[in-house]
Amino acid sequence: MKKELLLILTILFFNPSLFAQLKSFETEVTSKENMKFYLYTPIEKQDVYPLVVFLHGGGQSGSDLNLVKEHGLPKLINEGKNFPFYVFAPQNPNKNGLWDDKVINKMVNHLVDSLSIDTKRIYLTGLSRGGDGIWRMAVNNPNKYAAMLSVCAANIPMVYINWVPNLPVWFFHGEKDSIVPVEQTIQSYEKLKQFNPDAKLTLYPNADHDSWTETFENDAIFIWLLSHKLK
């Protein structure tokens, strides 16, 4: 028995033709996942319109699209407010995951190809986890978005500021935020302000994580947003 085992091992180790060879391959893999969204079309008629991309927070993720209307632009539109721009408000299908900024950007490209959109006036808005999403959209697509409203963004790595030093950003945060530290927003603003005079910061002394209600009810943010245009 020992001699037979030794013979087998000898054959295996010294006859490489018996082993499967590792070969390298490359193929494209795509993951198909349905993404629901709202699209608001302006009532006022004109040749081209600005486009505002709105990314909700973590609490509105999932498959119930009605959740997207709880905050921000979709909430105001649902209540009857009109805007002079398209509003694209997708829903993150992953309840616990981050936004897929590449997918959202592709959807924006599709809207640009199919609608009368002024490509020099496309804007980003997002709150909490959506704030994280719009920052990644901005840094991965420089010179595409004209300005941004960053509302209690869940994550703003300082290196992002170096990648979009000329992007006009208005930061918002509640000073009593117990979920996302306000210091992160303050530090991001202070760094961006060194490069960009268009950086703005609004802090709400008595607000916790909900700094979006007061922000989106302020018409001044839309006037500021629409005042910017890519060169």
CSV table of C-alpha atoms in Angstrom, one decimal:
chain,number,residue,atom,x,y,z
A,1,MET,CA,0.0,0.0,0.0
A,2,LYS,CA,2.8,2.4,0.9
A,3,LYS,CA,4.6,1.6,-2.4
A,4,GLU,CA,1.4,2.3,-4.4
A,5,LEU,CA,0.9,5.7,-2.5
A,6,LEU,CA,4.5,6.7,-3.1
A,7,LEU,CA,4.1,5.9,-6.8
A,8,ILE,CA,1.0,8.0,-7.1
A,9,LEU,CA,2.6,11.0,-5.4
A,10,THR,CA,5.7,10.6,-7.6
A,11,ILE,CA,3.5,10.7,-10.7
A,12,LEU,CA,1.6,13.7,-9.5
A,13,PHE,CA,4.6,15.8,-8.5
A,14,PHE,CA,6.8,15.0,-11.5
A,15,ASN,CA,4.2,15.0,-14.3
A,16,PRO,CA,3.0,18.6,-14.6
A,17,SER,CA,0.8,17.6,-17.5
A,18,LEU,CA,-1.7,16.2,-15.0
A,19,PHE,CA,-2.3,19.6,-13.5
A,20,ALA,CA,-4.8,22.1,-14.8
A,21,GLN,CA,-2.9,25.2,-16.1
A,22,LEU,CA,-3.8,28.7,-14.8
A,23,LYS,CA,-4.9,30.9,-17.7
A,24,SER,CA,-5.8,34.5,-17.6
A,25,PHE,CA,-9.1,35.8,-19.0
A,26,GLU,CA,-10.9,39.1,-19.0
A,27,THR,CA,-14.6,39.6,-19.6
A,28,GLU,CA,-17.1,42.4,-19.0
A,29,VAL,CA,-19.5,41.8,-16.1
A,30,THR,CA,-22.5,43.9,-15.6
A,31,SER,CA,-25.0,43.8,-12.7
A,32,LYS,CA,-28.6,44.6,-13.7
A,33,GLU,CA,-30.6,46.3,-11.0
A,34,ASN,CA,-33.8,48.2,-11.4
A,35,MET,CA,-33.6,51.8,-10.1
A,36,LYS,CA,-36.8,53.8,-9.6
A,37,PHE,CA,-36.8,57.5,-9.9
A,38,TYR,CA,-38.9,60.6,-10.1
A,39,LEU,CA,-38.5,63.2,-12.9
A,40,TYR,CA,-40.0,66.6,-12.6
A,41,THR,CA,-40.6,68.6,-15.8
A,42,PRO,CA,-40.9,72.4,-15.5
A,43,ILE,CA,-44.2,73.9,-16.5
A,44,GLU,CA,-42.7,77.0,-18.0
A,45,LYS,CA,-41.9,76.6,-21.7
A,46,GLN,CA,-38.3,77.3,-22.9
A,47,ASP,CA,-35.8,75.9,-25.3
A,48,VAL,CA,-33.5,74.3,-22.7
A,49,TYR,CA,-33.7,73.8,-18.9
A,50,PRO,CA,-31.2,73.3,-16.1
A,51,LEU,CA,-31.2,69.9,-14.4
A,52,VAL,CA,-30.9,69.4,-10.6
A,53,VAL,CA,-29.9,65.9,-9.4
A,54,PHE,CA,-31.3,65.2,-5.9
A,55,LEU,CA,-30.0,62.2,-3.9
A,56,HIS,CA,-31.9,61.3,-0.8
A,57,GLY,CA,-30.6,60.1,2.6
A,58,GLY,CA,-30.3,56.5,3.9
A,59,GLY,CA,-33.8,56.4,5.3
A,60,GLN,CA,-35.5,56.6,1.9
A,61,SER,CA,-33.6,53.7,0.3
A,62,GLY,CA,-35.2,50.5,-0.8
A,63,SER,CA,-38.1,49.8,-3.2
A,64,ASP,CA,-40.9,52.1,-2.0
A,65,LEU,CA,-40.5,55.1,-4.3
A,66,ASN,CA,-42.9,57.1,-2.2
A,67,LEU,CA,-40.2,57.4,0.5
A,68,VAL,CA,-38.3,59.7,-1.8
A,69,LYS,CA,-41.0,62.3,-1.4
A,70,GLU,CA,-40.4,62.6,2.4
A,71,HIS,CA,-37.6,65.3,2.1
A,72,GLY,CA,-36.0,67.9,-0.1
A,73,LEU,CA,-37.0,68.7,-3.6
A,74,PRO,CA,-39.4,65.8,-4.1
A,75,LYS,CA,-41.3,66.8,-1.0
A,76,LEU,CA,-41.7,70.4,-2.1
A,77,ILE,CA,-42.8,69.3,-5.6
A,78,ASN,CA,-45.3,66.9,-4.1
A,79,GLU,CA,-46.7,69.8,-2.1
A,80,GLY,CA,-47.3,71.8,-5.2
A,81,LYS,CA,-44.1,73.9,-5.6
A,82,ASN,CA,-42.9,74.6,-9.1
A,83,PHE,CA,-39.3,75.0,-10.3
A,84,PRO,CA,-37.8,76.3,-13.5
A,85,PHE,CA,-35.6,73.2,-13.9
A,86,TYR,CA,-35.8,69.5,-14.3
A,87,VAL,CA,-35.4,67.5,-11.1
A,88,PHE,CA,-34.0,64.0,-11.3
A,89,ALA,CA,-34.6,62.1,-8.0
A,90,PRO,CA,-33.6,58.5,-8.1
A,91,GLN,CA,-34.0,56.0,-5.3
A,92,ASN,CA,-31.1,54.0,-3.9
A,93,PRO,CA,-32.3,50.3,-4.1
A,94,ASN,CA,-29.8,49.2,-1.5
A,95,LYS,CA,-31.2,50.0,1.9
A,96,ASN,CA,-27.9,49.7,3.7
A,97,GLY,CA,-25.4,50.6,0.9
A,98,LEU,CA,-24.0,53.7,-0.5
A,99,TRP,CA,-25.1,55.3,-3.7
A,100,ASP,CA,-23.6,53.9,-7.0
A,101,ASP,CA,-22.4,57.2,-8.3
A,102,LYS,CA,-21.4,55.7,-11.7
A,103,VAL,CA,-24.9,54.4,-12.3
A,104,ILE,CA,-26.4,57.8,-11.4
A,105,ASN,CA,-24.0,59.6,-13.7
A,106,LYS,CA,-25.0,57.3,-16.6
A,107,MET,CA,-28.6,58.0,-15.9
A,108,VAL,CA,-27.8,61.7,-16.0
A,109,ASN,CA,-26.1,61.2,-19.4
A,110,HIS,CA,-29.3,59.4,-20.6
A,111,LEU,CA,-31.4,62.4,-19.5
A,112,VAL,CA,-29.1,64.8,-21.3
A,113,ASP,CA,-29.4,62.8,-24.5
A,114,SER,CA,-33.2,62.6,-24.3
A,115,LEU,CA,-34.3,65.9,-22.9
A,116,SER,CA,-33.8,69.6,-23.6
A,117,ILE,CA,-31.1,70.1,-20.9
A,118,ASP,CA,-28.6,72.9,-20.7
A,119,THR,CA,-25.4,70.9,-20.2
A,120,LYS,CA,-23.7,73.9,-18.7
A,121,ARG,CA,-26.3,74.1,-15.9
A,122,ILE,CA,-26.5,70.7,-14.3
A,123,TYR,CA,-26.4,70.8,-10.5
A,124,LEU,CA,-26.0,68.3,-7.6
A,125,THR,CA,-27.9,68.3,-4.3
A,126,GLY,CA,-27.9,65.6,-1.7
A,127,LEU,CA,-28.5,65.1,2.0
A,128,SER,CA,-26.7,62.8,4.5
A,129,ARG,CA,-25.9,59.5,2.6
A,130,GLY,CA,-27.0,61.4,-0.6
A,131,GLY,CA,-24.4,64.0,0.3
A,132,ASP,CA,-21.7,61.4,0.1
A,133,GLY,CA,-23.1,60.3,-3.2
A,134,ILE,CA,-23.0,63.7,-4.8
A,135,TRP,CA,-19.4,64.3,-3.7
A,136,ARG,CA,-18.3,61.1,-5.4
A,137,MET,CA,-20.3,62.2,-8.5
A,138,ALA,CA,-18.5,65.5,-8.5
A,139,VAL,CA,-14.9,64.2,-8.1
A,140,ASN,CA,-15.4,61.4,-10.6
A,141,ASN,CA,-16.9,63.8,-13.2
A,142,PRO,CA,-14.9,67.0,-13.0
A,143,ASN,CA,-16.2,70.0,-15.1
A,144,LYS,CA,-19.6,68.4,-15.6
A,145,TYR,CA,-21.6,69.8,-12.7
A,146,ALA,CA,-21.9,73.6,-12.3
A,147,ALA,CA,-22.6,73.8,-8.5
A,148,MET,CA,-23.5,71.7,-5.5
A,149,LEU,CA,-25.6,71.9,-2.3
A,150,SER,CA,-24.0,69.6,0.3
A,151,VAL,CA,-26.4,69.0,3.1
A,152,CYS,CA,-25.0,67.2,6.2
A,153,ALA,CA,-23.0,65.0,3.8
A,154,ALA,CA,-22.2,61.6,5.4
A,155,ASN,CA,-18.6,61.6,4.1
A,156,ILE,CA,-16.3,64.2,2.6
A,157,PRO,CA,-12.7,63.0,2.4
A,158,MET,CA,-10.4,66.0,2.4
A,159,VAL,CA,-8.7,64.8,-0.8
A,160,TYR,CA,-12.0,65.4,-2.6
A,161,ILE,CA,-11.5,69.2,-2.1
A,162,ASN,CA,-8.2,68.9,-4.0
A,163,TRP,CA,-10.0,67.3,-7.0
A,164,VAL,CA,-12.7,69.8,-7.4
A,165,PRO,CA,-11.2,73.1,-6.1
A,166,ASN,CA,-13.2,75.2,-8.5
A,167,LEU,CA,-16.6,73.7,-7.8
A,168,PRO,CA,-19.0,76.2,-6.1
A,169,VAL,CA,-20.4,74.4,-3.0
A,170,TRP,CA,-22.8,75.6,-0.4
A,171,PHE,CA,-22.4,73.5,2.8
A,172,PHE,CA,-25.2,73.0,5.3
A,173,HIS,CA,-25.1,71.3,8.7
A,174,GLY,CA,-26.8,71.2,12.1
A,175,GLU,CA,-24.5,72.1,14.9
A,176,LYS,CA,-26.1,69.5,17.2
A,177,ASP,CA,-25.9,66.7,14.6
A,178,SER,CA,-25.5,63.4,16.5
A,179,ILE,CA,-25.1,61.2,13.4
A,180,VAL,CA,-22.7,63.1,11.1
A,181,PRO,CA,-20.2,65.3,12.9
A,182,VAL,CA,-20.5,68.9,12.0
A,183,GLU,CA,-16.7,69.3,12.2
A,184,GLN,CA,-16.4,67.4,8.9
A,185,THR,CA,-18.5,69.9,7.0
A,186,ILE,CA,-16.7,72.9,8.7
A,187,GLN,CA,-13.2,71.5,7.8
A,188,SER,CA,-14.3,70.8,4.2
A,189,TYR,CA,-15.7,74.3,3.8
A,190,GLU,CA,-12.6,75.9,5.3
A,191,LYS,CA,-10.3,74.0,2.9
A,192,LEU,CA,-12.4,74.7,-0.2
A,193,LYS,CA,-12.6,78.4,0.7
A,194,GLN,CA,-8.9,78.6,0.3
A,195,PHE,CA,-9.2,77.8,-3.4
A,196,ASN,CA,-12.7,78.9,-4.1
A,197,PRO,CA,-14.5,82.2,-3.2
A,198,ASP,CA,-17.8,80.6,-4.2
A,199,ALA,CA,-17.8,78.2,-1.2
A,200,LYS,CA,-20.4,79.0,1.4
A,201,LEU,CA,-21.4,77.6,4.8
A,202,THR,CA,-24.6,77.7,6.7
A,203,LEU,CA,-24.8,76.2,10.2
A,204,TYR,CA,-28.0,75.7,12.2
A,205,PRO,CA,-27.3,76.2,15.9
A,206,ASN,CA,-30.3,74.2,17.1
A,207,ALA,CA,-30.6,71.5,14.4
A,208,ASP,CA,-29.6,67.9,14.8
A,209,HIS,CA,-29.2,65.7,11.8
A,210,ASP,CA,-32.2,67.3,10.0
A,211,SER,CA,-30.6,70.3,8.4
A,212,TRP,CA,-32.4,69.7,5.1
A,213,THR,CA,-35.9,70.9,6.0
A,214,GLU,CA,-34.8,74.5,6.7
A,215,THR,CA,-32.3,74.3,3.8
A,216,PHE,CA,-34.7,73.3,1.0
A,217,GLU,CA,-37.5,75.6,2.2
A,218,ASN,CA,-35.2,78.6,1.6
A,219,ASP,CA,-35.7,79.8,-2.0
A,220,ALA,CA,-32.3,81.6,-1.8
A,221,ILE,CA,-30.5,78.3,-2.3
A,222,PHE,CA,-32.1,77.8,-5.8
A,223,ILE,CA,-31.3,81.4,-6.8
A,224,TRP,CA,-27.6,80.7,-5.8
A,225,LEU,CA,-27.6,77.4,-7.5
A,226,LEU,CA,-28.9,78.7,-10.8
A,227,SER,CA,-26.5,81.6,-10.8
A,228,HIS,CA,-23.7,79.3,-11.6
A,229,LYS,CA,-22.9,78.0,-15.1
A,230,LEU,CA,-20.0,76.1,-16.6
A,231,LYS,CA,-17.7,78.1,-18.8
